[in-house]
PDB file of C-alpha atoms in Angstrom:
ATOM      1  CA  MET A   1     204.661 -83.012  17.531  1.00 95.00           C
ATOM      2  CA  LYS A   2     205.179 -80.382  20.237  1.00 97.00           C
ATOM      3  CA  ALA A   3     202.117 -79.238  22.326  1.00 98.00           C
ATOM      4  CA  THR A   4     202.303 -76.207  25.021  1.00 98.00           C
ATOM      5  CA  ILE A   5     199.779 -76.240  27.670  1.00 98.00           C
ATOM      6  CA  LEU A   6     199.120 -72.904  29.415  1.00 97.00           C
ATOM      7  CA  VAL A   7     198.002 -73.408  33.056  1.00 95.00           C
ATOM      8  CA  GLY A   8     195.476 -70.330  33.892  1.00 94.00           C
ATOM      9  CA  SER A   9     195.254 -70.889  37.395  1.00 93.00           C
ATOM     10  CA  ALA A  10     197.462 -70.142  40.477  1.00 88.00           C
ATOM     11  CA  GLN A  11     196.494 -73.254  42.383  1.00 86.00           C
ATOM     12  CA  LYS A  12     198.977 -76.087  41.872  1.00 86.00           C
ATOM     13  CA  GLY A  13     197.138 -79.351  42.301  1.00 83.00           C
ATOM     14  CA  GLY A  14     193.910 -77.638  41.840  1.00 86.00           C
ATOM     15  CA  ASN A  15     191.192 -78.372  39.072  1.00 87.00           C
ATOM     16  CA  THR A  16     192.871 -76.666  36.223  1.00 91.00           C
ATOM     17  CA  ASP A  17     196.212 -78.040  36.937  1.00 91.00           C
ATOM     18  CA  GLU A  18     194.847 -81.814  37.180  1.00 90.00           C
ATOM     19  CA  GLN A  19     193.034 -81.147  33.734  1.00 92.00           C
ATOM     20  CA  CYS A  20     196.380 -79.886  32.312  1.00 94.00           C
ATOM     21  CA  ARG A  21     198.219 -83.120  33.893  1.00 95.00           C
ATOM     22  CA  ALA A  22     195.586 -85.355  32.309  1.00 95.00           C
ATOM     23  CA  ILE A  23     195.587 -83.752  28.836  1.00 97.00           C
ATOM     24  CA  ALA A  24     199.362 -83.716  28.867  1.00 97.00           C
ATOM     25  CA  ASP A  25     199.463 -87.529  29.645  1.00 97.00           C
ATOM     26  CA  ALA A  26     197.228 -88.424  26.640  1.00 97.00           C
ATOM     27  CA  LEU A  27     199.166 -86.014  24.209  1.00 98.00           C
ATOM     28  CA  GLU A  28     202.467 -87.555  25.411  1.00 98.00           C
ATOM     29  CA  GLU A  29     200.896 -91.155  24.989  1.00 97.00           C
ATOM     30  CA  ASN A  30     200.560 -89.986  21.281  1.00 96.00           C
ATOM     31  CA  GLY A  31     203.940 -89.086  20.929  1.00 96.00           C
ATOM     32  CA  PHE A  32     203.862 -85.331  21.438  1.00 97.00           C
ATOM     33  CA  ASP A  33     206.672 -83.452  23.235  1.00 98.00           C
ATOM     34  CA  VAL A  34     204.548 -81.647  25.812  1.00 98.00           C
ATOM     35  CA  CYS A  35     205.499 -78.269  27.797  1.00 98.00           C
ATOM     36  CA  VAL A  36     203.166 -77.258  30.652  1.00 97.00           C
ATOM     37  CA  VAL A  37     203.747 -73.479  31.507  1.00 97.00           C
ATOM     38  CA  TYR A  38     202.654 -71.726  34.648  1.00 96.00           C
ATOM     39  CA  PRO A  39     202.232 -67.942  33.779  1.00 96.00           C
ATOM     40  CA  PHE A  40     201.315 -67.229  37.159  1.00 95.00           C
ATOM     41  CA  ASN A  41     204.882 -67.847  38.284  1.00 93.00           C
ATOM     42  CA  MET A  42     206.407 -65.795  35.476  1.00 96.00           C
ATOM     43  CA  ASN A  43     206.928 -62.197  34.895  1.00 97.00           C
ATOM     44  CA  ILE A  44     204.400 -61.072  32.585  1.00 96.00           C
ATOM     45  CA  LYS A  45     203.651 -57.420  32.384  1.00 96.00           C
ATOM     46  CA  HIS A  46     200.231 -56.064  31.061  1.00 94.00           C
ATOM     47  CA  CYS A  47     199.866 -54.864  27.506  1.00 92.00           C
ATOM     48  CA  ASP A  48     200.394 -51.053  27.640  1.00 92.00           C
ATOM     49  CA  GLY A  49     198.446 -50.308  24.535  1.00 90.00           C
ATOM     50  CA  CYS A  50     201.360 -48.259  22.750  1.00 91.00           C
ATOM     51  CA  ASN A  51     200.703 -50.024  19.267  1.00 89.00           C
ATOM     52  CA  LYS A  52     204.333 -50.078  18.623  1.00 88.00           C
ATOM     53  CA  CYS A  53     203.863 -53.856  17.761  1.00 86.00           C
ATOM     54  CA  MET A  54     201.432 -52.900  14.808  1.00 82.00           C
ATOM     55  CA  ILE A  55     204.382 -51.261  13.101  1.00 82.00           C
ATOM     56  CA  SER A  56     207.197 -53.809  14.346  1.00 82.00           C
ATOM     57  CA  GLY A  57     205.264 -57.076  14.826  1.00 78.00           C
ATOM     58  CA  SER A  58     206.937 -57.559  18.057  1.00 85.00           C
ATOM     59  CA  CYS A  59     206.269 -56.446  21.410  1.00 89.00           C
ATOM     60  CA  HIS A  60     208.750 -53.972  23.079  1.00 93.00           C
ATOM     61  CA  ILE A  61     207.967 -55.282  26.635  1.00 94.00           C
ATOM     62  CA  ASP A  62     211.014 -57.055  27.900  1.00 94.00           C
ATOM     63  CA  ASP A  63     209.636 -60.010  30.191  1.00 95.00           C
ATOM     64  CA  ASP A  64     209.012 -63.523  30.109  1.00 96.00           C
ATOM     65  CA  MET A  65     206.403 -63.396  27.283  1.00 96.00           C
ATOM     66  CA  LYS A  66     209.429 -64.057  25.028  1.00 96.00           C
ATOM     67  CA  THR A  67     209.245 -67.663  26.267  1.00 97.00           C
ATOM     68  CA  ILE A  68     205.644 -68.096  25.873  1.00 96.00           C
ATOM     69  CA  TYR A  69     205.968 -66.586  22.217  1.00 95.00           C
ATOM     70  CA  ASP A  70     208.774 -69.018  21.573  1.00 95.00           C
ATOM     71  CA  LEU A  71     206.626 -71.915  22.746  1.00 97.00           C
ATOM     72  CA  PHE A  72     203.724 -70.851  20.952  1.00 95.00           C
ATOM     73  CA  ASP A  73     205.654 -70.505  17.565  1.00 93.00           C
ATOM     74  CA  ASP A  74     207.365 -73.872  18.229  1.00 95.00           C
ATOM     75  CA  SER A  75     204.300 -75.739  19.103  1.00 96.00           C
ATOM     76  CA  ASP A  76     201.787 -77.666  16.746  1.00 96.00           C
ATOM     77  CA  LEU A  77     199.144 -77.356  19.526  1.00 97.00           C
ATOM     78  CA  PHE A  78     198.688 -74.622  22.060  1.00 97.00           C
ATOM     79  CA  VAL A  79     196.199 -75.431  24.901  1.00 98.00           C
ATOM     80  CA  ILE A  80     194.710 -72.621  27.009  1.00 97.00           C
ATOM     81  CA  SER A  81     193.328 -73.800  30.280  1.00 96.00           C
ATOM     82  CA  THR A  82     191.348 -71.784  32.665  1.00 94.00           C
ATOM     83  CA  PRO A  83     188.830 -71.910  35.444  1.00 91.00           C
ATOM     84  CA  VAL A  84     185.899 -70.065  35.189  1.00 88.00           C
ATOM     85  CA  TYR A  85     186.027 -66.767  37.170  1.00 86.00           C
ATOM     86  CA  PHE A  86     182.852 -64.373  36.977  1.00 84.00           C
ATOM     87  CA  SER A  87     181.750 -66.153  33.647  1.00 82.00           C
ATOM     88  CA  SER A  88     185.100 -65.333  32.036  1.00 87.00           C
ATOM     89  CA  LEU A  89     188.743 -66.712  31.952  1.00 93.00           C
ATOM     90  CA  SER A  90     191.120 -66.202  34.568  1.00 93.00           C
ATOM     91  CA  SER A  91     193.152 -63.046  34.743  1.00 94.00           C
ATOM     92  CA  ILE A  92     196.296 -64.780  34.242  1.00 95.00           C
ATOM     93  CA  ILE A  93     195.203 -66.066  30.751  1.00 96.00           C
ATOM     94  CA  LYS A  94     193.669 -62.908  29.775  1.00 95.00           C
ATOM     95  CA  GLN A  95     196.951 -61.008  30.456  1.00 95.00           C
ATOM     96  CA  VAL A  96     198.860 -63.555  28.213  1.00 96.00           C
ATOM     97  CA  ILE A  97     196.190 -63.458  25.497  1.00 95.00           C
ATOM     98  CA  ASP A  98     196.168 -59.469  25.524  1.00 94.00           C
ATOM     99  CA  ARG A  99     200.122 -59.664  24.985  1.00 94.00           C
ATOM    100  CA  PHE A 100     199.524 -61.413  21.709  1.00 92.00           C
ATOM    101  CA  GLN A 101     198.284 -58.024  20.420  1.00 88.00           C
ATOM    102  CA  CYS A 102     201.749 -58.142  18.450  1.00 85.00           C
ATOM    103  CA  ARG A 103     200.384 -61.031  16.322  1.00 81.00           C
ATOM    104  CA  TRP A 104     197.225 -59.378  15.128  1.00 75.00           C
ATOM    105  CA  ALA A 105     199.572 -56.987  13.304  1.00 56.00           C
ATOM    106  CA  SER A 106     200.024 -59.919  10.922  1.00 61.00           C
ATOM    107  CA  ILE A 107     196.447 -60.617  10.609  1.00 59.00           C
ATOM    108  CA  ASP A 108     197.042 -60.938   6.717  1.00 64.00           C
ATOM    109  CA  ASP A 109     199.474 -63.820   7.026  1.00 68.00           C
ATOM    110  CA  PRO A 110     198.049 -67.229   5.889  1.00 68.00           C
ATOM    111  CA  LEU A 111     196.638 -69.612   8.071  1.00 71.00           C
ATOM    112  CA  VAL A 112     199.058 -71.741   9.732  1.00 77.00           C
ATOM    113  CA  SER A 113     198.630 -75.525  10.237  1.00 86.00           C
ATOM    114  CA  LYS A 114     198.920 -75.486  13.972  1.00 93.00           C
ATOM    115  CA  TYR A 115     196.199 -75.637  16.340  1.00 96.00           C
ATOM    116  CA  ILE A 116     194.581 -73.831  19.614  1.00 97.00           C
ATOM    117  CA  ALA A 117     192.422 -75.801  21.902  1.00 97.00           C
ATOM    118  CA  LEU A 118     190.622 -74.956  25.206  1.00 97.00           C
ATOM    119  CA  ILE A 119     190.192 -76.912  28.410  1.00 95.00           C
ATOM    120  CA  CYS A 120     188.003 -75.121  31.044  1.00 91.00           C
ATOM    121  CA  ASN A 121     186.183 -76.168  34.341  1.00 87.00           C
ATOM    122  CA  GLY A 122     183.605 -74.259  36.385  1.00 84.00           C
ATOM    123  CA  GLY A 123     182.506 -74.971  39.948  1.00 73.00           C
ATOM    124  CA  SER A 124     178.627 -74.370  39.308  1.00 71.00           C
ATOM    125  CA  ARG A 125     176.261 -76.518  37.662  1.00 72.00           C
ATOM    126  CA  ASN A 126     175.842 -73.948  34.954  1.00 74.00           C
ATOM    127  CA  PRO A 127     179.006 -71.882  34.297  1.00 74.00           C
ATOM    128  CA  ARG A 128     179.042 -69.246  31.530  1.00 81.00           C
ATOM    129  CA  PHE A 129     181.484 -71.035  29.146  1.00 87.00           C
ATOM    130  CA  GLU A 130     180.444 -69.119  26.171  1.00 90.00           C
ATOM    131  CA  ASN A 131     182.239 -66.047  26.986  1.00 92.00           C
ATOM    132  CA  ILE A 132     185.432 -68.140  27.373  1.00 92.00           C
ATOM    133  CA  ILE A 133     184.926 -69.934  24.116  1.00 94.00           C
ATOM    134  CA  SER A 134     184.564 -66.806  22.333  1.00 95.00           C
ATOM    135  CA  VAL A 135     187.793 -65.493  23.519  1.00 95.00           C
ATOM    136  CA  ALA A 136     189.664 -68.679  22.830  1.00 96.00           C
ATOM    137  CA  ARG A 137     188.356 -68.956  19.603  1.00 95.00           C
ATOM    138  CA  THR A 138     189.124 -65.119  18.710  1.00 94.00           C
ATOM    139  CA  PHE A 139     192.658 -65.850  20.060  1.00 94.00           C
ATOM    140  CA  ALA A 140     192.896 -68.659  17.452  1.00 94.00           C
ATOM    141  CA  PHE A 141     191.593 -66.591  14.654  1.00 90.00           C
ATOM    142  CA  GLY A 142     193.851 -63.474  15.460  1.00 89.00           C
ATOM    143  CA  THR A 143     196.941 -65.736  15.702  1.00 90.00           C
ATOM    144  CA  ARG A 144     196.321 -67.471  12.522  1.00 90.00           C
ATOM    145  CA  ARG A 145     195.610 -70.825  14.006  1.00 92.00           C
ATOM    146  CA  ILE A 146     193.021 -73.742  13.695  1.00 93.00           C
ATOM    147  CA  TRP A 147     190.621 -74.008  16.231  1.00 95.00           C
ATOM    148  CA  ALA A 148     190.759 -77.683  17.603  1.00 96.00           C
ATOM    149  CA  GLY A 149     187.798 -77.432  20.102  1.00 96.00           C
ATOM    150  CA  GLU A 150     187.232 -77.415  23.938  1.00 95.00           C
ATOM    151  CA  CYS A 151     186.661 -79.725  26.726  1.00 93.00           C
ATOM    152  CA  LEU A 152     184.311 -78.023  29.296  1.00 90.00           C
ATOM    153  CA  VAL A 153     183.627 -79.700  32.706  1.00 83.00           C
ATOM    154  CA  ASP A 154     180.979 -78.225  35.125  1.00 79.00           C
ATOM    155  CA  SER A 155     179.922 -78.802  38.755  1.00 73.00           C
ATOM    156  CA  THR A 156     183.684 -79.127  39.786  1.00 74.00           C
ATOM    157  CA  ASP A 157     182.750 -77.888  43.134  1.00 70.00           C
ATOM    158  CA  LEU A 158     180.670 -80.913  43.636  1.00 66.00           C
ATOM    159  CA  ILE A 159     182.406 -83.776  41.710  1.00 67.00           C
ATOM    160  CA  ASP A 160     185.479 -86.014  42.215  1.00 69.00           C
ATOM    161  CA  VAL A 161     188.631 -84.391  40.500  1.00 68.00           C
ATOM    162  CA  SER A 162     188.914 -87.790  38.761  1.00 73.00           C
ATOM    163  CA  LYS A 163     186.065 -87.074  36.506  1.00 78.00           C
ATOM    164  CA  LEU A 164     187.608 -83.808  35.520  1.00 79.00           C
ATOM    165  CA  ALA A 165     190.810 -85.597  34.645  1.00 87.00           C
ATOM    166  CA  LYS A 166     189.106 -88.278  32.784  1.00 91.00           C
ATOM    167  CA  GLU A 167     187.319 -85.693  30.280  1.00 91.00           C
ATOM    168  CA  ALA A 168     190.677 -83.891  29.696  1.00 93.00           C
ATOM    169  CA  TYR A 169     192.366 -87.220  29.143  1.00 95.00           C
ATOM    170  CA  LYS A 170     189.748 -88.314  26.654  1.00 96.00           C
ATOM    171  CA  PHE A 171     190.037 -84.714  25.057  1.00 95.00           C
ATOM    172  CA  GLY A 172     193.762 -85.083  24.628  1.00 96.00           C
ATOM    173  CA  PHE A 173     193.218 -88.224  22.558  1.00 94.00           C
ATOM    174  CA  ILE A 174     190.557 -86.530  20.587  1.00 94.00           C
ATOM    175  CA  LEU A 175     193.027 -83.852  19.843  1.00 95.00           C
ATOM    176  CA  ALA A 176     196.034 -85.959  19.068  1.00 95.00           C
ATOM    177  CA  ASN A 177     194.055 -88.198  16.576  1.00 92.00           C
ATOM    178  CA  LYS A 178     192.743 -84.696  14.884  1.00 91.00           C
ATOM    179  CA  ILE A 179     196.217 -83.231  14.457  1.00 91.00           C
ATOM    180  CA  LEU A 180     197.894 -86.633  13.583  1.00 88.00           C
ATOM    181  CA  GLY A 181     195.107 -87.321  11.101  1.00 85.00           C
ATOM    182  CA  LYS A 182     194.171 -90.733  12.584  1.00 74.00           C
TER     183      LYS A 182
END
């Protein structure tokens, strides 16, 4: 089984990165081959809204999204990770999701037995996770994947980062059990 984790933060070693490392550890312990990807360090252009993909089924922009599309297609589990920014997901992840417009063109394709999950953290005691969950679930629906759930941790400005990692690690085991049918 293969998993791809998209790190939606520019801060290496920050809260989101810690969550991603923890979930990767749990998945690897359950036999998954895990690839962690940092879109911030990639050349990814914005969707230009040309709608050519609605006819061709592929994006005309030549950049590093090809790598993400290939990882997405090859992965049994695709994990989106993001901190909460202004009650939404990071612009890094939003830019990647927007570039999946080419996959909406195949909305009539059958559901694929592959999964999408979300890990997210917010600094305040009451971050607005609802907006982020909505976008992530819509991404799963639009790409014909099965929604596997979310791991949400609040108050990250106030807690030890080990709690954040512990929650993500537990979620990794839950995902592995769900996908492997344990």
